[in-house]
Amino acid sequence: MNAPSSWIDAPLLGFDTETTGTNVASDRIVTVALVHSVGPGRENETVATWLIDPEMDIPEPAQRVHGISTEHARAHGMKAAAALEEVVTMIAEALGKDVPLVAFNGGFDLAILENELTRLGLPTLAQRLGHDIAPVIDPLVVDRGVDRYRKGKRTLTDMLALFGIEQDGRLHTADVDVSATLDVLRAIVAKHPQLAASSLADLHREQIGWHRTWAENFNKFLEKKGKTPDVNTNWPL
C-alpha cells in the first residue's frame, strides 16, 4: 500500500474537552474526547471518551453548554488523575508518531490539560514529549490564516454552516465536537489545497504566525474599545 501523499490523508487525532468554565488556570476538565481518524466519515473514526469528577461544583452556565451536572459527574466520573493520565499518554503516543493533534481553538484545551496535569502532580504533555507540543492543527487558526478577511463569526457551528456540513449529534458533546472539527478541517483543506501540500512542521510553524497576527490585531481592537488587550499571542501555548 502506498504511503499517503499528504498529512490530510494520513491518521489524525482529534481532541476536545468540556470544562467547568473558561479560565484555564482555575477551571477543571469534565469530559475529554479523543477521536482517531484514518479518513473521512464516521466509519473511519475510533472514539475514546472520559467523564471526570472535577471535584468542584460545575457552574450552571457550563452545565447549560455541555449538559453535565455536578451530581452526574460525581456519581459516574473517573478520578481526574487516572483519566488524564490515560488521555495524555494517548496524545503523547500519537504526537511521537507524527500523528497531528487536531483541536478547534486548541490552545484552550491544551492549556487547561497542562494546568490540570501540573495541579495533579503528573508530568505535562510537553515534559513527556521533551519539546514543544507539536504537530498541532487548529482549524480555527488555519481558517483565520487562509481566509483572513472573511466577515462573520468563526465558531464551530458557523464553520459547519459555511461549508454546508450536516451535523450528526449535539454539539458541545466532546466527541461530536471532535468529529465536526475533523470535518471542518477537511473542508478547509479541500478549499485551500496548498495546505495539503505543506509538511506538518511547516503548517505548525505557519499557524504560530497566523495566530500571532490575529491576536495582535484583536488586542489592538480591544484597546480601542477601552478593554484589556489580554489575548495570548503565542500558539498553541
XYZ file of N, CA and C in Angstrom:
711
model
N 0.846 -1.203 0.000
C 0.000 0.000 0.000
C 0.878 1.248 0.000
N 0.580 2.209 -0.848
C 1.369 3.432 -0.914
C 1.118 4.295 0.314
N 2.163 5.001 0.731
C 2.008 5.946 1.847
C 1.157 7.117 1.368
N 0.341 7.719 2.277
C -0.469 8.871 1.870
C 0.414 10.008 1.366
N -0.055 10.703 0.335
C 0.756 11.784 -0.253
C 0.712 13.048 0.602
N -0.287 13.159 1.459
C -0.423 14.352 2.300
C -0.848 13.945 3.713
N -0.521 14.802 4.665
C -0.917 14.553 6.063
C -2.435 14.443 6.204
N -3.197 15.110 5.333
C -4.667 15.103 5.474
C -5.226 13.706 5.170
N -4.477 12.893 4.421
C -4.920 11.532 4.095
C -4.349 10.491 5.059
N -3.526 10.933 5.993
C -2.920 10.048 6.991
C -3.716 10.156 8.293
N -3.428 9.315 9.304
C -4.184 9.398 10.560
C -4.089 10.771 11.241
N -5.201 11.157 11.865
C -5.305 12.400 12.642
C -5.887 12.031 14.008
N -5.491 12.772 15.042
C -6.072 12.562 16.370
C -6.802 13.831 16.792
N -8.132 13.774 16.781
C -8.947 14.906 17.219
C -9.066 14.929 18.730
N -9.136 16.140 19.294
C -9.107 16.315 20.755
C -10.044 17.447 21.147
N -10.844 17.203 22.186
C -11.696 18.267 22.727
C -11.971 17.990 24.202
N -12.164 19.068 24.947
C -12.568 18.955 26.347
C -13.857 19.736 26.558
N -14.619 19.337 27.568
C -15.671 20.186 28.128
C -15.268 20.406 29.575
N -15.543 21.602 30.093
C -14.917 22.022 31.351
C -15.925 22.695 32.289
N -15.433 23.063 33.474
C -16.290 23.778 34.434
C -16.388 25.262 34.088
N -15.582 25.731 33.133
C -15.605 27.147 32.763
C -14.474 27.466 31.810
N -14.217 28.764 31.603
C -13.288 29.179 30.557
C -11.939 29.677 31.096
N -11.720 29.561 32.405
C -10.449 30.009 32.982
C -9.487 28.824 33.034
N -8.451 28.853 32.196
C -7.560 27.680 32.107
C -6.742 27.480 33.375
N -6.630 28.534 34.193
C -5.830 28.429 35.418
C -6.618 27.816 36.573
N -7.929 28.059 36.618
C -8.689 27.628 37.802
C -9.815 26.654 37.500
N -10.238 26.558 36.239
C -11.318 25.629 35.915
C -10.772 24.223 35.702
N -11.687 23.269 35.624
C -11.285 21.865 35.537
C -11.996 21.167 34.381
N -11.411 20.058 33.958
C -11.936 19.287 32.838
C -13.029 18.341 33.341
N -14.137 18.296 32.607
C -15.265 17.415 32.950
C -15.348 16.239 31.970
N -15.154 16.499 30.690
C -15.107 15.406 29.709
C -13.966 15.645 28.738
N -13.465 14.539 28.206
C -12.456 14.583 27.137
C -12.897 13.604 26.060
N -12.658 13.977 24.815
C -12.821 13.032 23.707
C -11.556 13.050 22.865
N -11.108 11.850 22.502
C -10.049 11.680 21.513
C -10.636 10.839 20.388
N -10.518 11.333 19.171
C -11.056 10.623 18.005
C -9.907 10.352 17.035
N -9.576 9.078 16.885
C -8.524 8.684 15.943
C -9.193 8.463 14.592
N -8.778 9.241 13.610
C -9.434 9.216 12.302
C -8.432 8.801 11.233
N -8.843 7.814 10.427
C -7.963 7.368 9.336
C -8.532 7.748 7.960
N -9.577 8.579 7.956
C -10.156 9.025 6.692
C -11.505 9.657 6.938
N -12.085 10.311 5.913
C -13.388 10.962 6.084
C -14.468 9.943 6.459
N -15.454 10.397 7.213
C -16.594 9.538 7.548
C -16.449 8.896 8.920
N -17.597 8.752 9.582
C -17.609 8.224 10.956
C -17.100 6.784 11.027
N -17.263 6.045 9.914
C -16.823 4.635 9.930
C -15.294 4.532 10.034
N -14.592 5.628 9.772
C -13.129 5.643 9.867
C -12.630 6.246 11.178
N -13.537 6.431 12.119
C -13.169 7.048 13.401
C -13.243 6.037 14.545
N -12.258 6.101 15.429
C -12.285 5.362 16.693
C -12.356 6.394 17.804
N -13.408 6.302 18.623
C -13.691 7.341 19.622
C -13.396 6.822 21.025
N -12.673 7.626 21.798
C -12.478 7.340 23.226
C -12.948 8.557 24.011
N -13.769 8.342 25.025
C -14.267 9.465 25.832
C -14.071 9.170 27.314
N -13.913 10.232 28.070
C -13.755 10.151 29.521
C -14.725 11.131 30.188
N -15.412 10.680 31.227
C -16.198 11.562 32.100
C -15.426 11.644 33.415
N -15.180 12.864 33.868
C -14.306 13.092 35.017
C -15.065 13.822 36.122
N -14.844 13.405 37.352
C -15.352 14.153 38.505
C -14.377 15.298 38.761
N -14.795 16.558 38.521
C -13.858 17.673 38.678
C -13.603 18.034 40.155
N -14.329 17.361 41.047
C -14.199 17.608 42.495
C -14.429 19.080 42.844
N -15.320 19.694 42.080
C -15.827 21.037 42.386
C -17.188 21.134 41.712
N -17.982 22.091 42.131
C -19.298 22.263 41.508
C -19.134 22.722 40.058
N -19.959 22.158 39.200
C -19.978 22.601 37.799
C -20.985 23.750 37.721
N -20.523 24.973 37.440
C -21.452 26.114 37.435
C -22.559 25.943 36.402
N -23.686 26.553 36.681
C -24.878 26.472 35.824
C -24.577 26.819 34.360
N -23.838 27.918 34.070
C -23.570 28.241 32.656
C -22.831 27.110 31.929
N -21.882 26.473 32.606
C -21.135 25.365 31.988
C -22.050 24.163 31.784
N -22.923 23.898 32.771
C -23.884 22.788 32.637
C -24.781 23.006 31.419
N -25.161 24.269 31.183
C -26.029 24.574 30.037
C -25.307 24.289 28.717
N -23.989 24.487 28.697
C -23.206 24.245 27.474
C -23.115 22.749 27.182
N -22.668 21.957 28.175
C -22.390 20.543 27.876
C -23.376 19.556 28.489
N -24.288 20.045 29.331
C -25.356 19.181 29.825
C -24.949 18.223 30.935
N -23.777 18.423 31.529
C -23.328 17.503 32.594
C -23.428 18.213 33.943
N -24.202 17.605 34.845
C -24.409 18.210 36.165
C -23.321 17.756 37.127
N -23.170 18.518 38.202
C -22.221 18.164 39.269
C -22.528 16.763 39.790
N -23.811 16.493 40.006
C -24.238 15.204 40.577
C -23.855 14.047 39.644
N -24.094 14.245 38.342
C -23.786 13.193 37.368
C -22.276 12.923 37.326
N -21.488 14.006 37.296
C -20.029 13.853 37.244
C -19.510 13.166 38.510
N -20.101 13.533 39.668
C -19.675 12.909 40.934
C -19.991 11.425 40.962
N -21.185 11.093 40.490
C -21.646 9.702 40.568
C -20.944 8.803 39.552
N -20.659 9.337 38.364
C -20.195 8.477 37.272
C -18.798 8.801 36.763
N -18.227 9.921 37.226
C -16.933 10.355 36.683
C -15.750 9.622 37.287
N -14.689 9.515 36.477
C -13.415 8.966 36.959
C -12.691 10.001 37.798
N -11.728 9.553 38.575
C -10.802 10.474 39.244
C -9.972 11.158 38.154
N -9.758 12.463 38.333
C -9.075 13.238 37.285
C -7.691 12.683 36.968
N -6.920 12.309 37.985
C -5.537 11.853 37.748
C -5.515 10.614 36.857
N -6.379 9.646 37.148
C -6.412 8.400 36.362
C -6.846 8.680 34.929
N -7.897 9.493 34.780
C -8.427 9.786 33.439
C -7.411 10.560 32.603
N -6.843 11.613 33.185
C -5.954 12.481 32.397
C -4.622 11.799 32.099
N -4.210 10.868 32.946
C -3.016 10.058 32.642
C -3.272 9.236 31.368
N -4.453 8.654 31.260
C -4.805 7.891 30.046
C -4.830 8.812 28.821
N -5.458 9.973 28.994
C -5.592 10.932 27.881
C -4.222 11.383 27.382
N -3.386 11.844 28.313
C -2.095 12.427 27.912
C -1.163 11.358 27.353
N -1.294 10.120 27.818
C -0.488 9.020 27.275
C -0.846 8.789 25.810
N -2.143 8.787 25.509
C -2.585 8.583 24.121
C -2.143 9.729 23.209
N -2.229 10.957 23.720
C -1.817 12.118 22.904
C -0.308 12.074 22.654
N 0.451 11.811 23.696
C 1.918 11.779 23.566
C 2.350 10.686 22.580
N 1.678 9.538 22.652
C 1.984 8.426 21.750
C 1.735 8.832 20.289
N 0.591 9.481 20.052
C 0.252 9.917 18.683
C 1.271 10.942 18.174
N 1.552 11.964 18.972
C 2.488 13.002 18.534
C 3.881 12.409 18.312
N 4.234 11.413 19.122
C 5.518 10.733 18.948
C 5.631 10.031 17.604
N 4.475 9.669 17.029
C 4.455 9.019 15.696
C 4.161 10.033 14.598
N 4.203 11.333 14.949
C 3.913 12.406 13.985
C 2.465 12.384 13.502
N 1.569 11.826 14.327
C 0.130 11.953 14.060
C -0.300 13.287 14.662
N -0.798 14.236 13.850
C -1.097 15.566 14.392
C -2.309 15.555 15.318
N -2.240 16.415 16.316
C -3.363 16.628 17.226
C -4.225 17.739 16.632
N -5.502 17.447 16.393
C -6.416 18.404 15.758
C -7.419 18.880 16.800
N -7.444 20.179 17.051
C -8.352 20.713 18.076
C -8.805 22.105 17.669
N -10.112 22.358 17.764
C -10.695 23.660 17.411
C -10.489 24.614 18.591
N -9.810 25.725 18.344
C -9.405 26.630 19.428
C -8.597 25.835 20.464
N -7.679 25.022 19.926
C -6.974 24.035 20.732
C -6.072 24.604 21.804
N -5.681 25.874 21.680
C -4.860 26.488 22.724
C -5.533 26.403 24.080
N -6.863 26.536 24.093
C -7.625 26.443 25.357
C -7.516 25.036 25.931
N -7.796 24.028 25.100
C -7.817 22.641 25.586
C -6.431 22.204 26.058
N -5.399 22.616 25.327
C -4.042 22.238 25.721
C -3.620 22.946 27.005
N -3.989 24.225 27.141
C -3.608 24.969 28.349
C -4.276 24.382 29.584
N -5.561 24.064 29.491
C -6.252 23.528 30.667
C -5.748 22.112 30.975
N -5.415 21.335 29.934
C -4.859 19.991 30.156
C -3.519 20.096 30.890
N -2.619 20.954 30.397
C -1.300 21.089 31.035
C -1.434 21.576 32.483
N -2.347 22.526 32.716
C -2.552 23.037 34.080
C -3.122 21.972 35.007
N -4.038 21.168 34.492
C -4.617 20.080 35.293
C -3.536 19.057 35.662
N -2.710 18.686 34.688
C -1.648 17.710 34.948
C -0.689 18.237 36.015
N -0.336 19.514 35.920
C 0.552 20.127 36.911
C -0.104 20.117 38.293
N -1.384 20.498 38.349
C -2.121 20.510 39.620
C -2.141 19.125 40.256
N -2.238 18.094 39.415
C -2.337 16.720 39.918
C -0.969 16.082 40.161
N 0.094 16.845 39.924
C 1.437 16.313 40.154
C 1.883 15.310 39.105
N 1.291 15.389 37.914
C 1.649 14.482 36.814
C 2.510 15.226 35.789
N 3.404 14.516 35.077
C 4.183 15.201 34.043
C 3.261 15.769 32.963
N 3.588 16.958 32.493
C 2.779 17.585 31.443
C 3.055 16.904 30.102
N 2.219 17.218 29.135
C 2.413 16.686 27.783
C 3.759 17.151 27.232
N 4.079 18.429 27.396
C 5.358 18.962 26.892
C 6.538 18.253 27.561
N 6.437 18.002 28.856
C 7.513 17.291 29.564
C 7.682 15.872 29.020
N 6.567 15.208 28.751
C 6.640 13.836 28.236
C 7.268 13.794 26.846
N 6.939 14.813 26.029
C 7.482 14.857 24.666
C 8.946 15.297 24.662
N 9.315 16.101 25.662
C 10.665 16.647 25.702
C 10.866 17.816 24.753
N 9.755 18.346 24.234
C 9.812 19.520 23.345
C 8.424 20.167 23.320
N 8.309 21.293 22.615
C 7.009 21.961 22.487
C 5.986 20.986 21.904
N 4.714 21.223 22.232
C 3.652 20.327 21.767
C 3.443 20.539 20.261
N 3.776 19.518 19.477
C 3.664 19.596 18.017
C 3.733 18.169 17.462
N 3.139 17.954 16.259
C 2.393 18.921 15.446
C 0.931 19.036 15.892
N 0.459 20.288 15.929
C -0.940 20.595 16.261
C -1.562 21.279 15.050
N -2.815 20.938 14.761
C -3.557 21.635 13.710
C -4.852 22.149 14.317
N -5.036 23.454 14.259
C -6.239 24.086 14.795
C -7.006 24.704 13.621
N -8.143 24.090 13.243
C -8.880 24.620 12.083
C -9.282 26.089 12.224
N -9.480 26.560 13.462
C -9.822 27.973 13.669
C -8.640 28.861 13.262
N -7.445 28.497 13.691
C -6.235 29.263 13.365
C -5.949 29.190 11.866
N -6.098 27.993 11.301
C -5.854 27.817 9.862
C -6.837 28.670 9.053
N -8.108 28.647 9.452
C -9.127 29.424 8.737
C -8.838 30.922 8.806
N -8.429 31.393 9.977
C -8.058 32.815 10.095
C -6.855 33.147 9.226
N -5.982 32.158 9.018
C -4.789 32.387 8.202
C -5.085 32.417 6.720
N -5.892 31.465 6.252
C -6.104 31.343 4.799
C -7.285 32.171 4.292
N -8.152 32.605 5.202
C -9.334 33.387 4.783
C -9.528 34.555 5.760
N -8.451 35.342 5.855
C -8.335 36.344 6.916
C -9.459 37.379 6.905
N -9.893 37.782 5.717
C -10.802 38.937 5.640
C -12.275 38.562 5.549
N -12.581 37.261 5.674
C -13.992 36.870 5.616
C -14.739 37.461 6.807
N -15.897 38.029 6.535
C -16.727 38.613 7.598
C -17.457 37.499 8.345
N -17.891 37.820 9.540
C -18.734 36.888 10.290
C -17.968 36.113 11.341
N -18.736 35.397 12.145
C -18.155 34.636 13.252
C -17.459 33.380 12.745
N -16.626 32.822 13.606
C -15.895 31.608 13.233
C -16.034 30.542 14.321
N -17.209 30.438 14.928
C -17.419 29.344 15.870
C -17.498 28.044 15.074
N -17.419 26.923 15.772
C -17.536 25.633 15.093
C -18.881 25.524 14.366
N -19.945 25.983 15.002
C -21.287 25.970 14.389
C -21.301 26.784 13.103
N -20.689 27.988 13.147
C -20.640 28.859 11.964
C -19.842 28.224 10.833
N -18.744 27.559 11.198
C -17.884 26.953 10.167
C -18.583 25.754 9.521
N -19.317 24.989 10.325
C -20.091 23.876 9.749
C -21.100 24.406 8.733
N -21.770 25.503 9.092
C -22.758 26.111 8.187
C -22.068 26.646 6.925
N -20.926 27.303 7.094
C -20.181 27.882 5.972
C -19.849 26.807 4.927
N -19.438 25.642 5.396
C -19.026 24.578 4.477
C -20.164 23.608 4.146
N -21.372 23.897 4.656
C -22.533 23.063 4.339
C -22.413 21.651 4.883
N -21.800 21.523 6.077
C -21.613 20.196 6.671
C -22.793 19.897 7.589
N -23.434 18.756 7.349
C -24.557 18.316 8.202
C -24.009 17.836 9.538
N -24.652 18.250 10.606
C -24.183 17.844 11.925
C -24.977 16.646 12.419
N -24.260 15.627 12.909
C -24.961 14.408 13.333
C -24.802 14.221 14.842
N -25.524 15.006 15.593
C -25.424 14.889 17.055
C -25.397 16.248 17.693
N -25.304 16.260 19.009
C -25.394 17.506 19.760
C -24.007 18.113 19.926
N -23.816 19.314 19.386
C -22.540 19.998 19.592
C -22.368 20.271 21.085
N -21.122 20.436 21.494
C -20.738 20.559 22.911
C -20.927 19.247 23.663
N -20.982 18.152 22.886
C -20.665 16.848 23.443
C -19.280 16.614 22.866
N -18.287 16.373 23.713
C -16.892 16.451 23.257
C -16.627 15.631 21.999
N -17.155 14.384 21.928
C -16.836 13.544 20.761
C -17.505 14.065 19.483
N -18.697 14.632 19.606
C -19.383 15.197 18.431
C -18.618 16.425 17.940
N -18.148 17.243 18.878
C -17.345 18.416 18.513
C -16.074 18.000 17.763
N -15.442 16.924 18.209
C -14.207 16.483 17.559
C -14.489 16.021 16.135
N -15.508 15.205 15.949
C -15.862 14.737 14.593
C -16.180 15.920 13.684
N -16.906 16.905 14.225
C -17.241 18.111 13.452
C -15.971 18.895 13.106
N -15.040 18.971 14.047
C -13.772 19.683 13.827
C -12.974 19.029 12.703
N -12.939 17.705 12.690
C -12.227 16.982 11.626
C -12.898 17.227 10.272
N -14.229 17.261 10.261
C -14.973 17.568 9.021
C -14.612 18.966 8.507
N -14.581 19.929 9.433
C -14.268 21.320 9.053
C -12.839 21.408 8.516
N -11.906 20.730 9.181
C -10.511 20.753 8.714
C -10.424 20.213 7.281
N -11.089 19.092 7.019
C -11.038 18.511 5.663
C -11.656 19.466 4.637
N -12.719 20.162 5.036
C -13.367 21.116 4.116
C -12.446 22.306 3.818
N -11.739 22.797 4.840
C -10.802 23.925 4.632
C -9.686 23.491 3.680
N -9.161 22.283 3.896
C -8.053 21.797 3.065
C -8.522 21.565 1.621
N -9.749 21.095 1.457
C -10.291 20.902 0.102
C -10.389 22.242 -0.633
N -10.719 23.303 0.109
C -10.869 24.637 -0.487
C -9.505 25.305 -0.713
N -8.531 24.947 0.115
C -7.193 25.566 0.036
C -6.148 24.457 -0.082
N -6.005 23.867 -1.290
C -5.167 22.675 -1.449
C -3.700 22.879 -1.087
N -3.247 24.154 -1.053
C -1.846 24.393 -0.667
C -1.569 23.883 0.748
N -2.616 23.789 1.566
C -2.439 23.288 2.932
C -2.040 21.813 2.920
N -2.647 21.042 2.028
C -2.344 19.610 1.937
C -0.924 19.386 1.440
N -0.418 20.326 0.644
C 0.935 20.200 0.089
C 2.005 20.555 1.123
N 1.595 21.224 2.186
C 2.529 21.652 3.228
C 2.927 20.465 4.096
N 4.133 20.501 4.650
C 4.508 19.485 5.641
C 3.866 19.857 6.977
N 3.739 18.874 7.870
C 3.168 19.157 9.199
C 4.004 20.179 9.952
N 5.325 20.064 9.851
C 6.217 21.002 10.566
C 6.006 22.428 10.046
N 5.905 22.569 8.719
C 5.701 23.906 8.133
C 4.333 24.462 8.508
N 3.309 23.597 8.469
C 1.962 24.054 8.805
C 1.889 24.474 10.276
N 2.554 23.722 11.145
C 2.588 24.094 12.569
C 3.220 25.485 12.713
N 4.355 25.700 12.035
C 5.051 26.999 12.108
C 4.172 28.118 11.552
N 3.497 27.840 10.437
C 2.633 28.870 9.832
C 1.521 29.284 10.796
N 0.962 28.310 11.494
C -0.115 28.619 12.440
C 0.365 29.537 13.565
N 1.624 29.359 13.998
C 2.192 30.241 15.030
C 2.117 31.687 14.547
N 2.502 31.908 13.277
C 2.465 33.256 12.692
C 1.051 33.763 12.476
N 0.188 32.896 11.956
C -1.207 33.306 11.719
C -1.882 33.707 13.032
N -1.646 32.911 14.059
C -2.278 33.232 15.342
C -1.739 34.547 15.891
N -0.424 34.734 15.800
C 0.163 35.979 16.334
C -0.435 37.194 15.637
N -0.533 37.141 14.308
C -1.102 38.260 13.536
C -2.534 38.544 13.995
N -3.342 37.490 14.088
C -4.738 37.671 14.514
C -4.801 38.242 15.939
N -4.015 37.672 16.858
C -4.073 38.076 18.270
C -3.615 39.527 18.453
N -2.558 39.914 17.737
C -2.082 41.311 17.852
C -3.149 42.279 17.354
N -3.799 41.935 16.227
C -4.873 42.786 15.693
C -6.059 42.835 16.649
N -6.389 41.687 17.237
C -7.531 41.637 18.156
C -7.230 42.432 19.423
N -5.989 42.364 19.899
C -5.610 43.149 21.076
C -5.701 44.649 20.799
N -5.320 45.065 19.574
C -5.461 46.491 19.194
C -6.931 46.894 19.208
N -7.778 46.013 18.677
C -9.230 46.247 18.658
C -9.757 46.400 20.085
N -9.316 45.525 20.997
C -9.753 45.607 22.398
C -9.309 46.922 23.034
N -8.069 47.340 22.749
C -7.552 48.599 23.295
C -8.410 49.784 22.840
N -8.759 49.773 21.562
C -9.597 50.852 21.012
C -10.929 50.926 21.735
N -11.438 49.745 22.134
C -12.730 49.681 22.827
C -12.582 49.995 24.319
N -11.343 50.281 24.761
C -11.102 50.567 26.179
C -11.086 49.320 27.045
N -10.883 48.143 26.394
C -10.833 46.889 27.155
C -9.387 46.430 27.296
N -9.155 45.502 28.201
C -7.800 44.980 28.417
C -7.399 44.080 27.247
N -6.250 44.393 26.606
C -5.798 43.546 25.485
C -5.107 42.294 26.031
N -5.897 41.271 26.347
C -5.351 40.129 27.099
C -5.327 38.826 26.306
N -5.386 38.927 24.970
C -5.347 37.698 24.159
C -3.899 37.254 24.010
N -3.642 35.995 24.330
C -2.288 35.429 24.241
C -1.847 35.399 22.781
N -0.659 35.960 22.504
C -0.180 35.983 21.120
C 0.596 34.706 20.760
N 0.872 33.871 21.771
C 1.592 32.616 21.496
C 0.621 31.501 21.155
N 1.067 30.576 20.317
C 0.247 29.423 19.922
C 1.159 28.220 19.769
N 0.715 27.015 20.143
C -0.576 26.725 20.760
C -0.630 27.041 22.252
N 0.577 27.255 22.861
C 0.599 27.629 24.294
C 1.505 28.823 24.473
